[in-house]
Structure formats: structure tokens, C-alpha cells
CSV table of C-alpha atoms in Angstrom, one decimal:
chain,number,residue,atom,x,y,z
J,1,MET,CA,-71.5,-31.5,88.6
J,2,ASN,CA,-69.6,-34.5,89.8
J,3,VAL,CA,-68.4,-33.6,93.3
J,4,THR,CA,-67.5,-36.1,96.0
J,5,ALA,CA,-66.3,-35.9,99.6
J,6,ASP,CA,-62.7,-36.1,98.4
J,7,SER,CA,-62.9,-33.6,95.6
J,8,ASP,CA,-60.3,-30.8,95.5
J,9,TRP,CA,-61.1,-27.3,96.6
J,10,CYS,CA,-60.9,-24.6,93.9
J,11,LEU,CA,-58.2,-22.0,93.9
J,12,CYS,CA,-60.5,-19.1,93.6
J,13,THR,CA,-59.7,-16.1,95.8
J,14,GLY,CA,-63.4,-15.2,96.5
J,15,THR,CA,-65.0,-15.1,99.9
J,16,GLU,CA,-66.1,-18.8,99.7
J,17,ARG,CA,-64.1,-21.5,98.0
J,18,THR,CA,-66.0,-24.3,96.3
J,19,LEU,CA,-65.2,-27.8,95.1
J,20,MET,CA,-63.9,-28.9,91.7
J,21,CYS,CA,-65.9,-31.2,89.5
J,22,SER,CA,-63.9,-34.4,88.9
J,23,ARG,CA,-65.1,-34.7,85.3
J,24,CYS,CA,-64.6,-31.2,83.9
J,25,GLY,CA,-62.1,-29.7,86.5
J,26,ARG,CA,-64.3,-26.6,87.1
J,27,CYS,CA,-65.6,-25.1,90.3
J,28,PHE,CA,-69.0,-23.7,91.0
J,29,CYS,CA,-67.9,-20.3,92.3
J,30,ASN,CA,-69.6,-18.5,89.5
J,31,ALA,CA,-72.8,-20.5,89.7
J,32,PRO,CA,-75.9,-18.6,90.8
J,33,ALA,CA,-76.2,-18.1,94.6
J,34,VAL,CA,-79.4,-20.1,94.7
J,35,TRP,CA,-77.7,-23.1,93.0
J,36,ARG,CA,-74.8,-22.9,95.5
J,37,ARG,CA,-77.2,-22.7,98.4
J,38,ASP,CA,-79.2,-25.7,97.2
J,39,PHE,CA,-76.0,-27.7,96.6
J,40,TRP,CA,-74.8,-27.2,100.2
J,41,ARG,CA,-78.3,-27.8,101.6
J,42,ASP,CA,-78.4,-31.2,99.9
J,43,ALA,CA,-74.7,-32.1,100.4
J,44,SER,CA,-73.6,-35.2,102.2
J,45,SER,CA,-72.4,-35.0,105.7
J,46,GLY,CA,-68.9,-35.7,104.5
J,47,LEU,CA,-68.9,-32.6,102.2
J,48,THR,CA,-70.5,-30.5,104.9
J,49,GLU,CA,-67.7,-31.5,107.4
J,50,ARG,CA,-65.0,-30.7,104.8
J,51,ARG,CA,-66.6,-27.3,104.2
J,52,LYS,CA,-66.5,-26.5,107.9
J,53,GLY,CA,-62.8,-27.5,108.0
J,54,ILE,CA,-61.8,-25.3,105.0
J,55,ALA,CA,-63.5,-22.3,106.7
J,56,GLU,CA,-61.4,-22.8,109.8
J,57,GLU,CA,-58.1,-23.1,107.9
J,58,VAL,CA,-55.6,-20.3,108.4
J,59,PRO,CA,-55.1,-18.3,105.1
J,60,LEU,CA,-52.1,-19.1,103.1
J,61,PRO,CA,-49.2,-16.6,103.5
J,62,THR,CA,-48.6,-14.2,100.7
J,63,VAL,CA,-45.6,-14.7,98.4
J,64,ILE,CA,-43.9,-11.8,100.1
J,65,ASP,CA,-44.0,-13.6,103.5
J,66,MET,CA,-42.8,-16.8,102.1
J,67,HIS,CA,-39.3,-18.2,101.7
J,68,PRO,CA,-39.8,-20.6,98.8
J,69,VAL,CA,-37.8,-23.7,98.4
J,70,ARG,CA,-35.7,-23.6,95.3
J,71,PRO,CA,-36.2,-24.2,92.4
J,72,VAL,CA,-39.2,-22.1,92.0
J,73,ILE,CA,-41.8,-22.3,89.2
J,74,LEU,CA,-44.1,-19.4,88.7
J,75,LEU,CA,-47.4,-20.4,86.9
J,76,ILE,CA,-49.2,-17.3,85.5
J,77,ASP,CA,-52.6,-18.1,83.9
J,78,ASP,CA,-56.1,-16.8,84.3
J,79,ASP,CA,-57.6,-20.3,83.6
J,80,LYS,CA,-58.2,-22.0,87.0
J,81,VAL,CA,-58.2,-25.4,85.4
J,82,VAL,CA,-54.6,-24.9,84.5
J,83,HIS,CA,-53.8,-24.2,88.1
J,84,VAL,CA,-55.4,-27.6,89.0
J,85,VAL,CA,-53.7,-29.6,86.3
J,86,VAL,CA,-50.2,-28.3,86.5
J,87,PRO,CA,-49.6,-29.3,90.2
J,88,ARG,CA,-50.8,-32.8,89.3
J,89,VAL,CA,-48.4,-33.0,86.4
J,90,LEU,CA,-45.6,-31.8,88.6
J,91,ALA,CA,-46.4,-34.3,91.4
J,92,GLY,CA,-43.0,-35.1,93.0
J,93,PHE,CA,-41.5,-31.7,92.1
J,94,ARG,CA,-39.2,-30.8,95.0
J,95,GLY,CA,-39.4,-27.1,94.7
J,96,THR,CA,-42.0,-24.4,95.1
J,97,LEU,CA,-44.9,-23.9,92.6
J,98,LEU,CA,-46.3,-20.4,92.9
J,99,HIS,CA,-49.7,-19.5,91.3
J,100,ALA,CA,-50.6,-16.1,89.8
J,101,TYR,CA,-53.9,-15.5,88.1
J,102,ASP,CA,-53.0,-12.4,86.1
J,103,GLY,CA,-50.0,-10.5,84.8
J,104,ALA,CA,-49.8,-7.9,87.5
J,105,GLU,CA,-49.8,-10.6,90.3
J,106,GLY,CA,-47.3,-12.6,88.3
J,107,LEU,CA,-45.0,-9.6,87.9
J,108,LEU,CA,-45.1,-8.9,91.6
J,109,MET,CA,-44.3,-12.5,92.4
J,110,ALA,CA,-41.5,-12.6,89.8
J,111,GLN,CA,-39.9,-9.4,91.2
J,112,THR,CA,-40.2,-10.6,94.8
J,113,VAL,CA,-39.2,-14.2,94.5
J,114,ARG,CA,-37.2,-14.3,91.3
J,115,PRO,CA,-38.2,-17.8,90.1
């Protein structure tokens, strides 16, 4: 796994977010607990500080609480890599990009926000 101090955080909704590999675009959320523990034990001080910072961040508001800037794009896909690539492709987009990871979540967002 190629992770540096400036790697992006994953978009997983689990209890602990991890970093994305700059080569393959995957996170290590599904890696064995022992592997994750060892990774953070051996991590650089820069990564350790970033991890503390992400833990202190306020959770993002839900789509129901938001007032999105129009136009709105709703991305529905269960592949986390797609959720990393699309925002990079849309860099400079002046609207709101919403992320849904399954059809039920996407339908709720579509009914609520009407992208």
C-alpha cells in the first residue's frame, strides 16, 4: 500500500476511516485488524497527526440537513474508487456533488434534494 502524509481519506462510513492508496485508489478499511494496527503503529508522525485531526472533525451533515448549491449531481455507486475519481474529474464544478453508496440511499437523496 502506497500511503503518504498527504493521501486522501477514504469515503467509508465505518467507525474508523482509513487512507487511500495513491497507486490503486483503495483504502484499507477491510484489511485485517492486525494489519491496520501494525500500519498505524509504524506510521510516520505526519500520518499519526492527520489521523488525530480526522478523529476530531465534526461529522458531515446529512443530505436532509443540507441546502445544496445548484446544480446538484447525485453519484450512486457501490464502488468507493468511483467516489474518489469522480470528484477529481469534476474539479472546478461549481455545484454540489452528493455521494450515495447504494440504491436506497440514492433514492432518499434524490427524493429529498431533487438533483
